[in-house]
Coordinates of C-alpha atoms in Angstrom, one line a residue:
Chain A
M240 CA -43.7 9.1 -37.1
A241 CA -40.9 9.3 -34.6
T242 CA -41.8 11.4 -31.7
K243 CA -39.5 13.7 -29.9
K244 CA -38.1 11.9 -26.9
K245 CA -36.3 13.6 -24.1
R246 CA -32.8 12.2 -23.4
T247 CA -32.0 12.0 -19.7
P248 CA -28.3 12.2 -18.9
N249 CA -26.5 8.9 -18.2
V250 CA -26.8 8.1 -14.5
H251 CA -23.9 6.5 -12.7
N252 CA -24.0 2.8 -12.6
D253 CA -21.9 0.4 -10.6
S254 CA -21.0 -2.2 -13.2
W255 CA -19.0 -2.1 -16.4
V256 CA -18.3 -4.2 -19.4
V257 CA -14.6 -4.8 -19.5
I258 CA -12.2 -6.7 -21.7
A259 CA -9.0 -7.4 -19.8
A260 CA -5.9 -9.6 -20.2
D261 CA -6.0 -12.7 -18.1
S262 CA -3.0 -11.5 -16.1
V263 CA -5.1 -8.7 -14.6
I264 CA -7.0 -11.2 -12.5
D265 CA -4.1 -13.5 -12.0
P266 CA -5.2 -16.0 -9.4
Q267 CA -1.6 -16.7 -8.3
T268 CA -1.1 -13.4 -6.5
H269 CA -3.4 -13.8 -3.5
G270 CA -4.8 -11.0 -1.6
S271 CA -4.1 -8.3 -4.1
D272 CA -7.1 -7.4 -6.2
P273 CA -6.5 -5.3 -9.2
A274 CA -7.3 -1.7 -8.5
F275 CA -8.3 1.2 -10.7
V276 CA -6.0 4.2 -9.9
R277 CA -5.9 7.7 -11.1
L278 CA -2.5 8.8 -12.4
R279 CA -1.1 11.7 -14.3
N280 CA -1.5 11.2 -18.0
P281 CA 1.9 12.0 -19.5
S282 CA 0.3 13.4 -22.7
T283 CA -2.5 15.6 -21.4
D284 CA -1.0 16.3 -18.0
G285 CA -4.4 15.6 -16.5
A286 CA -5.8 12.7 -14.7
S287 CA -6.4 9.4 -16.4
L288 CA -7.5 6.0 -15.2
Y289 CA -5.1 3.0 -15.0
V290 CA -5.1 -0.4 -13.4
L291 CA -2.4 -1.8 -11.1
A292 CA -2.6 -5.5 -10.7
S293 CA -0.8 -8.5 -9.3
G294 CA 0.3 -6.5 -6.2
D295 CA 1.4 -3.5 -8.3
A296 CA 3.7 -5.6 -10.4
Q297 CA 1.7 -4.9 -13.6
L298 CA 0.5 -1.6 -15.0
Y299 CA -2.5 -1.4 -17.4
E300 CA -4.1 1.5 -19.2
V301 CA -7.8 1.8 -19.5
K302 CA -9.4 2.9 -22.7
A303 CA -13.1 3.2 -23.3
F304 CA -14.9 2.4 -26.5
E305 CA -17.8 4.8 -26.5
E306 CA -20.3 5.7 -29.2
D307 CA -23.5 7.4 -28.9
L308 CA -26.7 5.4 -28.6
H309 CA -25.4 2.1 -27.4
S310 CA -26.6 -0.1 -24.5
W311 CA -25.8 -3.5 -23.1
F312 CA -27.9 -6.5 -22.2
V313 CA -26.1 -8.1 -19.3
G314 CA -27.6 -11.3 -18.2
Q315 CA -31.2 -10.3 -17.2
T316 CA -30.5 -6.6 -16.9
V317 CA -30.1 -3.7 -19.3
Q318 CA -27.1 -1.4 -18.8
R319 CA -27.8 1.9 -20.3
D320 CA -24.1 2.8 -20.6
G321 CA -22.9 1.1 -23.8
K322 CA -19.3 1.6 -23.0
L323 CA -16.7 -1.1 -23.5
L324 CA -13.6 -0.8 -21.3
F325 CA -10.3 -2.2 -22.5
V326 CA -7.6 -2.9 -19.9
T327 CA -4.3 -3.4 -21.8
P328 CA -0.8 -3.8 -20.5
M329 CA 1.3 -0.6 -20.5
D330 CA 5.0 0.2 -20.0
P331 CA 5.2 2.0 -16.6
L332 CA 8.2 3.9 -17.9
Y333 CA 5.9 6.3 -19.8
L334 CA 4.3 7.4 -16.6
I335 CA 7.6 7.7 -14.7
L336 CA 9.2 9.7 -17.5
P337 CA 7.5 13.1 -16.9
Y338 CA 8.7 13.1 -13.3
L339 CA 12.3 12.4 -14.4
V340 CA 12.2 15.0 -17.1
K341 CA 10.9 17.6 -14.5
C342 CA 13.8 16.8 -12.1
G343 CA 16.3 16.4 -14.9
K344 CA 16.2 20.2 -15.4
E345 CA 18.2 20.5 -12.1
G346 CA 20.8 18.2 -13.6
K347 CA 21.4 16.3 -10.4
F348 CA 21.5 12.6 -9.7
Q349 CA 18.7 11.8 -7.4
P350 CA 17.2 8.7 -5.8
V351 CA 14.2 7.8 -8.0
D352 CA 11.8 7.4 -5.1
Q353 CA 12.3 11.1 -4.4
V354 CA 11.7 12.0 -8.0
V355 CA 8.5 10.1 -8.6
M356 CA 6.3 12.0 -6.2
D357 CA 3.1 13.9 -6.8
E358 CA 0.8 15.5 -4.3
E359 CA -2.1 15.4 -6.7
F360 CA -1.6 11.7 -7.6
P361 CA 0.0 10.0 -4.5
A362 CA -0.5 6.6 -6.1
C363 CA 2.3 7.4 -8.5
S364 CA 4.9 6.0 -6.1
R365 CA 3.4 2.6 -6.6
L366 CA 4.6 2.7 -10.2
L367 CA 8.1 2.0 -8.9
R368 CA 7.0 -1.3 -7.6
C369 CA 6.1 -2.6 -11.1
T370 CA 8.5 -5.4 -12.2
R371 CA 9.6 -3.5 -15.3
S372 CA 10.1 -0.1 -13.7
L373 CA 13.4 -0.1 -11.9
A374 CA 15.0 -2.6 -14.3
S375 CA 14.3 -0.4 -17.3
L376 CA 15.1 3.0 -15.9
H377 CA 18.4 2.9 -17.7
H378 CA 16.5 3.4 -20.9
I379 CA 15.7 6.9 -20.0
A380 CA 18.2 7.9 -17.3
E381 CA 21.9 7.7 -16.4
E382 CA 22.5 5.6 -13.3
K383 CA 25.1 6.0 -10.5
E384 CA 25.5 3.5 -7.8
V385 CA 26.9 4.6 -4.4
G386 CA 27.1 1.8 -2.0
S387 CA 23.8 0.1 -2.0
L388 CA 22.0 3.2 -3.2
K389 CA 21.1 4.0 -6.8
F390 CA 20.8 7.5 -8.2
H391 CA 19.3 8.5 -11.5
R392 CA 19.5 11.5 -13.8
Y393 CA 17.2 12.1 -16.9
S394 CA 19.0 11.7 -20.2
E395 CA 17.4 13.1 -23.3
E396 CA 19.7 11.2 -25.6
K397 CA 18.8 7.8 -24.0
T398 CA 15.2 8.7 -24.0
M399 CA 15.1 9.6 -27.6
N400 CA 16.8 6.3 -28.6
W401 CA 14.3 4.4 -26.4
L402 CA 11.4 6.2 -28.0
K403 CA 12.8 5.6 -31.4
K404 CA 12.8 1.9 -30.8
K405 CA 9.3 2.1 -29.5
V406 CA 8.2 3.8 -32.8
E407 CA 10.0 1.2 -34.9
R408 CA 8.4 -1.6 -33.0
T409 CA 5.0 0.1 -33.4
V410 CA 5.6 0.3 -37.2
V411 CA 6.2 -3.5 -37.2
A412 CA 3.0 -4.0 -35.4
L413 CA 1.1 -1.6 -37.7
R414 CA 2.4 -3.5 -40.8
N415 CA 1.5 -6.9 -39.3
R416 CA -2.0 -5.7 -38.4
N417 CA -2.5 -4.2 -41.8
I418 CA -3.5 -0.9 -40.3
S419 CA -4.3 1.8 -42.8
V420 CA -1.8 4.6 -42.2
G421 CA -2.3 6.6 -45.3
E422 CA -4.5 9.6 -45.8
G423 CA -8.2 9.0 -46.0
V424 CA -10.4 6.5 -44.4
K425 CA -10.5 2.8 -45.2
S426 CA -13.4 0.5 -44.6
T427 CA -12.5 -2.8 -43.1
T428 CA -15.3 -4.5 -45.0
Y429 CA -14.3 -3.1 -48.4
V430 CA -11.6 -5.1 -50.0
R431 CA -9.4 -3.2 -52.4
V432 CA -8.0 -4.8 -55.5
K433 CA -4.9 -2.7 -55.2
S434 CA -2.6 -3.8 -52.5
E435 CA -1.8 -1.2 -49.9
S436 CA 1.8 -2.0 -49.8
D437 CA 2.5 1.4 -51.5
Y438 CA 2.4 3.2 -48.2
C439 CA 5.8 4.6 -47.8
E440 CA 8.0 4.2 -44.8
E441 CA 7.4 7.8 -43.8
D442 CA 3.7 7.3 -43.5
Y443 CA 4.3 4.4 -41.1
L444 CA 6.9 6.3 -39.2
R445 CA 4.6 9.3 -38.8
Y446 CA 1.7 7.1 -37.7
G447 CA 3.9 5.3 -35.2
H448 CA 5.2 8.6 -33.9
G449 CA 1.6 9.8 -33.6
L450 CA 0.7 6.8 -31.6
I451 CA 3.7 7.0 -29.3
S452 CA 3.0 10.7 -28.8
E453 CA -0.2 9.7 -27.0
Y454 CA 2.0 8.6 -24.2
I455 CA 4.6 11.4 -24.0
S456 CA 4.5 15.2 -23.5
E457 CA 4.2 17.5 -26.4
D458 CA 7.8 18.7 -26.0
L459 CA 9.1 15.1 -26.2
S460 CA 6.8 14.4 -29.1
K461 CA 8.4 17.3 -31.1
A462 CA 11.9 16.3 -30.1
L463 CA 11.2 12.7 -31.2
L464 CA 9.9 14.0 -34.5
R465 CA 13.3 15.7 -35.1
H466 CA 15.1 12.6 -33.8
L467 CA 13.3 10.5 -36.4
Q468 CA 14.3 13.1 -39.0
L469 CA 10.8 13.7 -40.0
P470 CA 10.0 17.3 -41.1
E471 CA 7.3 18.9 -39.2
L472 CA 4.1 19.1 -41.2
T473 CA 2.9 22.7 -41.8
S474 CA -0.6 23.2 -40.9
P475 CA -2.9 24.1 -43.8
K476 CA -3.7 27.4 -42.1
E477 CA -0.3 28.9 -42.9
T478 CA -0.5 28.0 -46.6
E479 CA -3.8 29.7 -47.2
P480 CA -4.1 31.0 -50.8
P481 CA -3.5 34.8 -51.1
S482 CA -6.4 37.0 -50.9
K483 CA -8.2 37.5 -54.2
R484 CA -8.9 41.2 -53.5
R485 CA -6.4 43.5 -55.2
K486 CA -4.3 45.3 -52.7
L487 CA -4.7 49.1 -52.8
S488 CA -1.5 50.9 -53.8
D489 CA -0.4 54.2 -55.2
K490 CA 1.0 52.6 -58.4
P491 CA -1.0 53.0 -61.6
V492 CA -3.3 50.1 -62.2
E493 CA -2.6 48.0 -65.3
A494 CA -5.2 46.1 -67.1
G495 CA -4.9 42.4 -66.3
D496 CA -6.1 41.2 -69.7
D497 CA -5.6 42.7 -73.1
Y498 CA -9.0 43.5 -74.7
T499 CA -7.5 45.5 -77.6
K500 CA -7.1 42.4 -79.7
F501 CA -10.9 42.4 -80.3
N502 CA -10.6 45.7 -82.1
S503 CA -7.6 44.8 -84.3
P504 CA -8.4 44.2 -88.0
D505 CA -7.0 40.7 -88.1
F506 CA -9.2 39.5 -85.3
A507 CA -11.5 36.7 -86.4
R508 CA -14.1 35.1 -84.3
K509 CA -13.6 31.5 -83.6
P510 CA -15.8 29.2 -85.7
P511 CA -18.7 27.8 -83.8
K512 CA -17.9 24.7 -81.8
K513 CA -19.0 21.3 -82.9
M514 CA -22.3 20.4 -81.3
T515 CA -22.6 17.3 -79.1
A516 CA -25.0 14.6 -80.1
A517 CA -27.6 15.8 -77.6
Q518 CA -27.4 19.4 -78.9
K519 CA -27.7 18.1 -82.4
S520 CA -30.9 16.2 -81.7
L521 CA -32.3 19.2 -79.8
A522 CA -31.6 21.3 -82.9
K523 CA -33.7 19.0 -85.0
V524 CA -36.8 19.3 -82.8
D525 CA -39.9 20.6 -84.6
K526 CA -40.2 24.1 -83.2
T527 CA -43.4 25.2 -85.0
G528 CA -45.8 26.8 -82.6
M529 CA -43.2 27.3 -79.9
K530 CA -42.6 30.6 -78.5
T531 CA -39.1 32.0 -78.6
M532 CA -37.3 32.5 -75.3
S533 CA -37.2 36.2 -75.8
S534 CA -40.9 36.5 -76.1
F535 CA -41.2 35.7 -72.4
F536 CA -39.3 38.9 -71.5
S537 CA -41.2 41.3 -73.7
P538 CA -44.0 43.4 -72.1
K539 CA -47.2 41.5 -71.7
V540 CA -49.8 41.8 -74.4
K541 CA -53.1 42.2 -72.6
A542 CA -55.6 39.6 -73.6
E543 CA -58.6 41.0 -75.3
K544 CA -61.6 41.2 -73.2
K545 CA -64.6 39.4 -74.5
Chain B
M451 CA -56.3 -25.5 -44.1
D452 CA -53.3 -26.4 -42.0
I453 CA -51.8 -23.4 -40.3
G454 CA -49.1 -25.5 -38.8
P455 CA -46.3 -24.2 -41.0
F456 CA -46.9 -20.7 -39.7
E457 CA -47.3 -21.7 -36.1
A458 CA -43.9 -23.3 -36.3
D459 CA -42.4 -19.8 -36.5
N460 CA -45.0 -17.1 -36.2
S461 CA -42.4 -14.3 -36.4
V462 CA -42.1 -14.4 -40.2
S463 CA -44.1 -14.4 -43.4
C464 CA -45.6 -17.8 -44.5
R465 CA -47.4 -19.1 -47.5
L466 CA -50.2 -21.7 -47.4
A467 CA -51.8 -23.1 -50.6
S468 CA -54.2 -25.6 -51.8
Q469 CA -53.6 -28.1 -54.6
I470 CA -53.8 -26.5 -58.1
P471 CA -56.9 -28.0 -59.8
D472 CA -56.0 -29.5 -63.1
V473 CA -58.6 -27.6 -65.1
C474 CA -57.0 -24.3 -64.0
R475 CA -53.9 -25.3 -65.9
V476 CA -55.8 -25.7 -69.2
E477 CA -58.8 -23.4 -69.0
D478 CA -58.7 -19.6 -68.9
C479 CA -59.1 -18.6 -65.2
C480 CA -60.1 -15.6 -63.1
L481 CA -58.5 -14.7 -59.8
G482 CA -59.6 -12.7 -56.9
I483 CA -57.4 -11.0 -54.3
D484 CA -58.4 -9.8 -50.8
E485 CA -56.9 -9.4 -47.4
A486 CA -58.0 -9.8 -43.8
G487 CA -56.6 -8.0 -40.7
R488 CA -55.4 -4.8 -42.2
G489 CA -56.5 -2.5 -39.4
P490 CA -55.9 -4.3 -36.1
V491 CA -53.0 -3.6 -33.9
L492 CA -52.8 -7.3 -33.0
G493 CA -52.1 -10.4 -35.0
P494 CA -51.1 -11.0 -38.6
M495 CA -52.4 -9.6 -41.8
V496 CA -53.5 -12.4 -44.2
Y497 CA -53.5 -12.0 -48.0
G498 CA -55.6 -14.5 -50.0
I499 CA -56.1 -15.4 -53.6
C500 CA -58.7 -17.6 -55.0
F501 CA -58.9 -18.8 -58.6
C502 CA -61.2 -20.9 -60.8
P503 CA -61.9 -21.4 -64.5
L504 CA -64.0 -18.6 -66.0
S505 CA -66.6 -21.2 -67.0
K506 CA -67.1 -22.1 -63.4
T507 CA -67.9 -18.7 -62.0
N508 CA -71.5 -19.5 -61.8
A509 CA -70.8 -22.6 -59.9
L510 CA -68.9 -20.4 -57.4
K511 CA -71.9 -18.1 -57.2
E512 CA -74.1 -21.0 -56.3
L513 CA -71.9 -21.7 -53.3
K514 CA -73.3 -18.4 -52.0
V515 CA -69.9 -17.0 -51.1
A516 CA -70.4 -13.5 -50.0
D517 CA -68.4 -10.7 -48.5
S518 CA -66.7 -12.2 -45.4
K519 CA -67.7 -9.1 -43.3
T520 CA -71.4 -9.9 -43.7
L521 CA -70.9 -13.4 -42.4
S522 CA -70.6 -14.9 -38.9
E523 CA -67.6 -16.9 -38.0
V524 CA -69.5 -20.2 -38.2
E525 CA -70.9 -19.3 -41.7
R526 CA -67.4 -18.4 -42.8
E527 CA -66.0 -21.7 -41.6
N528 CA -68.9 -23.5 -43.4
L529 CA -68.2 -21.7 -46.7
F530 CA -64.5 -22.4 -46.5
Q531 CA -65.5 -26.1 -46.0
K532 CA -67.5 -25.8 -49.2
L533 CA -64.7 -24.2 -51.1
D534 CA -62.4 -26.9 -49.9
E535 CA -64.8 -29.5 -51.2
A536 CA -64.9 -27.7 -54.6
K537 CA -61.2 -28.4 -54.9
G538 CA -61.8 -29.9 -58.4
Y539 CA -62.0 -26.4 -59.8
V540 CA -61.3 -23.9 -57.0
G541 CA -57.7 -23.2 -55.9
W542 CA -56.5 -20.8 -53.2
A543 CA -53.2 -19.5 -51.7
L544 CA -52.6 -17.4 -48.7
Q545 CA -49.7 -15.2 -47.6
I546 CA -49.6 -14.7 -43.8
L547 CA -47.7 -11.5 -42.8
S548 CA -46.9 -11.9 -39.1
P549 CA -47.3 -8.8 -36.9
N550 CA -43.5 -8.9 -36.5
T551 CA -43.0 -8.7 -40.3
I552 CA -45.4 -5.7 -40.4
S553 CA -43.5 -4.0 -37.6
T554 CA -40.1 -4.6 -38.9
S555 CA -41.0 -3.5 -42.4
M556 CA -42.7 -0.3 -41.4
L557 CA -40.1 0.6 -38.8
Q558 CA -36.9 -0.2 -40.6
R559 CA -34.4 2.4 -41.7
T560 CA -35.8 2.7 -45.2
K561 CA -39.5 2.7 -44.4
Y562 CA -41.7 0.2 -46.2
N563 CA -45.3 1.3 -45.8
L564 CA -48.3 -0.9 -45.4
N565 CA -49.6 -0.2 -48.9
A566 CA -46.4 -1.1 -50.5
L567 CA -46.2 -4.2 -48.4
S568 CA -49.8 -5.1 -49.4
H569 CA -49.2 -4.5 -53.1
D570 CA -46.0 -6.6 -53.1
T571 CA -47.7 -9.4 -51.2
A572 CA -50.6 -9.4 -53.7
I573 CA -48.1 -9.4 -56.6
G574 CA -46.2 -12.3 -55.0
L575 CA -49.4 -14.4 -54.8
V576 CA -50.4 -13.7 -58.4
Q577 CA -46.9 -14.6 -59.5
Y578 CA -47.2 -17.8 -57.5
A579 CA -50.4 -18.7 -59.4
L580 CA -48.7 -18.0 -62.7
D581 CA -45.6 -20.0 -61.7
S582 CA -47.9 -22.9 -60.8
G583 CA -49.3 -22.9 -64.3
V584 CA -52.7 -21.3 -63.7
Q585 CA -54.0 -19.8 -67.0
L586 CA -54.8 -16.4 -65.7
K587 CA -56.9 -14.1 -67.9
E588 CA -58.6 -11.9 -65.3
I589 CA -57.8 -10.5 -61.9
F590 CA -60.2 -8.8 -59.5
V591 CA -58.9 -6.9 -56.6
D592 CA -60.3 -4.9 -53.7
T593 CA -58.6 -1.6 -53.7
V594 CA -55.7 -0.7 -51.4
G595 CA -54.9 3.0 -51.8
P596 CA -55.9 4.8 -55.0
A597 CA -57.7 2.3 -57.3
E598 CA -56.4 3.7 -60.6
K599 CA -52.7 3.7 -59.5
Y600 CA -53.0 0.2 -58.2
E601 CA -54.7 -1.0 -61.3
Q602 CA -52.0 0.5 -63.4
K603 CA -49.3 -1.1 -61.3
L604 CA -50.8 -4.5 -61.5
S605 CA -51.5 -4.2 -65.3
Q606 CA -47.9 -3.2 -65.9
R607 CA -46.6 -6.0 -63.8
F608 CA -48.8 -8.7 -65.5
P609 CA -49.2 -7.7 -69.1
G610 CA -51.9 -9.6 -71.0
I611 CA -54.0 -10.1 -67.9
N612 CA -57.1 -8.0 -67.5
V613 CA -56.9 -6.3 -64.1
T614 CA -59.9 -4.8 -62.3
V615 CA -59.4 -2.9 -59.1
R616 CA -62.6 -1.9 -57.5
P617 CA -63.7 -0.8 -54.0
K618 CA -66.0 -3.3 -52.5
A619 CA -64.8 -5.9 -55.0
D620 CA -65.4 -8.6 -52.3
S621 CA -69.2 -8.1 -52.6
L622 CA -69.2 -7.7 -56.4
F623 CA -67.2 -10.6 -57.6
P624 CA -67.7 -14.2 -56.2
V625 CA -64.0 -15.0 -56.8
V626 CA -63.0 -12.1 -54.6
S627 CA -65.5 -13.1 -51.9
A628 CA -64.0 -16.6 -51.9
A629 CA -60.5 -15.1 -51.5
S630 CA -61.8 -12.9 -48.6
I631 CA -63.3 -15.9 -46.9
C632 CA -60.0 -17.9 -47.1
A633 CA -58.1 -15.0 -45.7
K634 CA -60.5 -14.2 -42.9
V635 CA -60.8 -17.9 -41.8
C636 CA -57.1 -18.2 -41.8
R637 CA -56.6 -15.0 -39.7
D638 CA -59.3 -16.1 -37.2
R639 CA -57.7 -19.4 -36.7
I640 CA -54.2 -17.9 -36.2
V641 CA -55.3 -15.2 -33.8
K642 CA -57.4 -17.7 -31.7
G643 CA -54.5 -20.1 -31.2
W644 CA -51.7 -17.5 -31.1
N645 CA -48.6 -19.1 -29.7
F646 CA -46.8 -16.5 -27.6
S647 CA -43.1 -17.0 -28.1
E648 CA -42.3 -14.7 -25.1
D649 CA -42.5 -16.0 -21.6
L650 CA -45.6 -14.1 -20.5
G651 CA -46.9 -16.8 -18.1
E652 CA -50.6 -17.4 -18.4
V653 CA -51.7 -14.9 -21.1
D654 CA -55.1 -13.3 -20.8
T655 CA -56.5 -13.7 -24.3
D656 CA -59.4 -11.4 -23.8
Y657 CA -58.1 -8.6 -26.0
G658 CA -61.3 -7.9 -27.8
S659 CA -61.3 -7.3 -31.6
G660 CA -57.7 -6.2 -31.8
Y661 CA -58.7 -3.0 -33.4
P662 CA -57.1 0.2 -31.9
N663 CA -60.4 1.8 -30.9
D664 CA -61.6 -1.2 -29.0
P665 CA -61.4 -0.4 -25.2
K666 CA -60.7 -4.1 -24.5
T667 CA -57.7 -4.1 -26.9
K668 CA -56.4 -0.9 -25.3
A669 CA -56.7 -2.3 -21.8
W670 CA -54.9 -5.4 -22.9
L671 CA -52.1 -3.4 -24.5
L672 CA -51.7 -1.4 -21.3
K673 CA -51.5 -4.6 -19.2
Y674 CA -48.9 -6.3 -21.3
L675 CA -46.5 -3.4 -21.8
D676 CA -43.0 -4.2 -20.7
P677 CA -41.0 -1.1 -19.8
V678 CA -37.9 -2.4 -21.6
F679 CA -39.1 -4.6 -24.5
G680 CA -42.5 -3.0 -25.1
Y681 CA -44.7 -5.8 -26.4
S682 CA -45.0 -9.4 -27.5
Q683 CA -44.5 -10.1 -31.2
F684 CA -48.2 -10.5 -31.4
V685 CA -48.5 -6.7 -31.4
R686 CA -47.8 -4.5 -34.4
F687 CA -45.2 -2.0 -33.0
S688 CA -45.6 0.3 -35.9
W689 CA -49.3 1.1 -35.0
S690 CA -49.5 4.5 -33.4
T691 CA -51.6 3.0 -30.6
A692 CA -48.7 0.9 -29.6
Q693 CA -46.2 3.6 -30.1
T694 CA -48.1 6.2 -28.1
L695 CA -48.3 3.8 -25.2
M696 CA -44.6 2.9 -25.3
D697 CA -43.6 6.6 -25.5
S698 CA -45.6 7.4 -22.4
K699 CA -45.2 4.3 -20.3
A700 CA -42.0 2.6 -21.3
V701 CA -38.4 3.5 -21.1
A702 CA -37.3 5.9 -23.8
V703 CA -35.1 4.2 -26.4
H704 CA -33.1 6.2 -28.9
W705 CA -32.1 5.0 -32.3
D706 CA -29.7 6.9 -34.5
D707 CA -32.3 7.4 -37.2
D708 CA -34.7 9.1 -34.7
E709 CA -35.6 12.6 -35.7
E710 CA -34.3 15.2 -33.3
D711 CA -34.4 18.9 -33.1
G712 CA -31.9 20.3 -35.5
E713 CA -29.8 22.1 -33.0
K714 CA -29.8 19.3 -30.4
A715 CA -28.8 16.7 -33.0
A716 CA -26.0 19.0 -34.2
H717 CA -24.8 19.4 -30.7
R718 CA -24.8 15.7 -30.1
Q719 CA -22.9 14.9 -33.3
N720 CA -20.4 17.6 -32.3
N721 CA -21.2 19.6 -35.4
K722 CA -19.8 23.1 -35.5
S723 CA -22.0 26.1 -35.9
M724 CA -21.5 27.8 -39.2
L725 CA -20.7 30.9 -37.4
S726 CA -17.6 29.3 -35.8
Y727 CA -15.9 29.2 -39.1
F728 CA -16.0 33.0 -39.3
S729 CA -14.6 33.8 -35.9
A730 CA -10.9 34.3 -35.4
S731 CA -9.9 30.8 -34.2
A732 CA -12.1 28.9 -31.9
G733 CA -10.3 26.6 -29.4
G734 CA -11.4 23.0 -29.8
N735 CA -11.0 20.9 -26.7
D736 CA -12.1 22.0 -23.3
E737 CA -9.2 20.9 -21.2
N738 CA -6.1 21.0 -23.2
P739 CA -6.6 22.7 -26.5
A740 CA -3.2 21.8 -27.8
H741 CA -3.7 18.1 -27.3
Q742 CA -5.4 16.2 -30.1
T743 CA -6.0 12.5 -29.7
H744 CA -4.3 10.5 -32.5
R745 CA -6.6 9.3 -35.2
F746 CA -5.9 5.7 -34.3
F747 CA -8.0 6.2 -31.2
T748 CA -10.6 8.6 -32.6
E749 CA -11.3 6.4 -35.6
R750 CA -11.9 3.5 -33.2
R751 CA -13.9 5.6 -30.8
L752 CA -11.5 5.0 -28.0
R753 CA -10.6 7.4 -25.3
S754 CA -9.0 7.6 -21.9
L755 CA -11.2 7.8 -18.9
K756 CA -10.9 10.2 -15.9
T757 CA -13.3 8.4 -13.7
L758 CA -15.4 5.2 -13.9

């Protein structure tokens, strides 16, 4: 009965349904409303949306829950866009890291405010104002102090150790939250009798690595995998089964199976297999008056004309 | 007949019943089933059963109960009064299916059509009579759908009872006529005093007969169409009259069990074309083909945003 309905594209709306930490709208920092800013996503290298709040002291990432065919009832209005935005705290170091890596190739110590610059995303310099930024730069860079000035140089070794700690902490969180890290999909409403404690450490490490990789470049992700001493998974494409078709060659062709045994004098046919209960009962059926199967394939006998 | 229990919540199904006459528990009885309000787009559908001892069928005939359609509203009310006075040997029970029940049954994911709903309601009422100790020997029913199939269904469900399904049973058997009067009187009373649970202000109750082809009903439906919600629960949403109006005049609402064009639906669900499996290697993502979001996020339908 359902009729075809035309779907019009979602039009822009000026309200959103957001779940955010209380700290985003901290009333103690007056005159500094939280702001959505576009910054370079370290994983995709493209633009993504972030929130800077409390006078740039805190960085948050924005994730949208979005499934087809959802809408909101908000008070007395309907909002067509059924998105749910999550504003969650984020370590600003992830966003600073790509700039340091880029300048690190020159191998020089540089003042960090000259490193974190981006014509495309001018807001990136605000990242350095976050409370955690400058204080935690030593996790990913070597520091040198000359007078009152500080200089930094990217250190892969330090970064890897830092990222490894991040993965380990993620693993702890995954275990505490009972998140399914194994293959296959698990339903949250379906309770298994068997406990899931048999996930091995490697499953957790891999999953944690995958999650952290959402916040670093692909190169770093690969380096981190080596650092965690996890072998790279080979994609199934490379392990495709060999072609079934026989390759043409000049060599004489040998028969794959030996059929000569059927001709040898000591060949005996196998005794007929035992019948299943169903077959037995079928065999007992009264077949009088039934046509044989083969009769259906013989040429038709024309019915006599009356 | 006190329709109070239904009016307390007119969004669900509700059963009203008379006292069971004592003779019905000891003597062999016959039972008639009929319904009122099958066709209208407005208001509830009411199923009624009436039962009395076989020995009293002549007494029932003398009450001059006749097919409810041939009677005026006043005559029906009078006859119902008489039936109520005959409570020494006549019993009745009603199942009120609210328009909301009908809508939600017919429009749910696994469709439950009106015939099935009718049959099950009838079966439920007969079972109620049996559970109350009525000694049923014969059942007479006006047909819903093919008579033979219905008769078979009821006979199988109630072995040992003689079931007769017959078109126009309400004019052939007095006990069915009596059931039809109970059902019709009940429906009339409910429709007249319908308590709109929505805040519609002063509702214009001049909606005619409630049947889809009545111009008054159509005009009323047009007047009370809300672009977002559609209609009051007084309206059966599953009736094509209501659906057509909502499709053309209200905001389009999409459900995930809506039928869509094969290709469009496939596109929406990001299904790959079969052909893509045969080409060399099709790049997946538009922007950065190498980047694949981790399954933690994809499983939870979470993604980063570029703009608000």
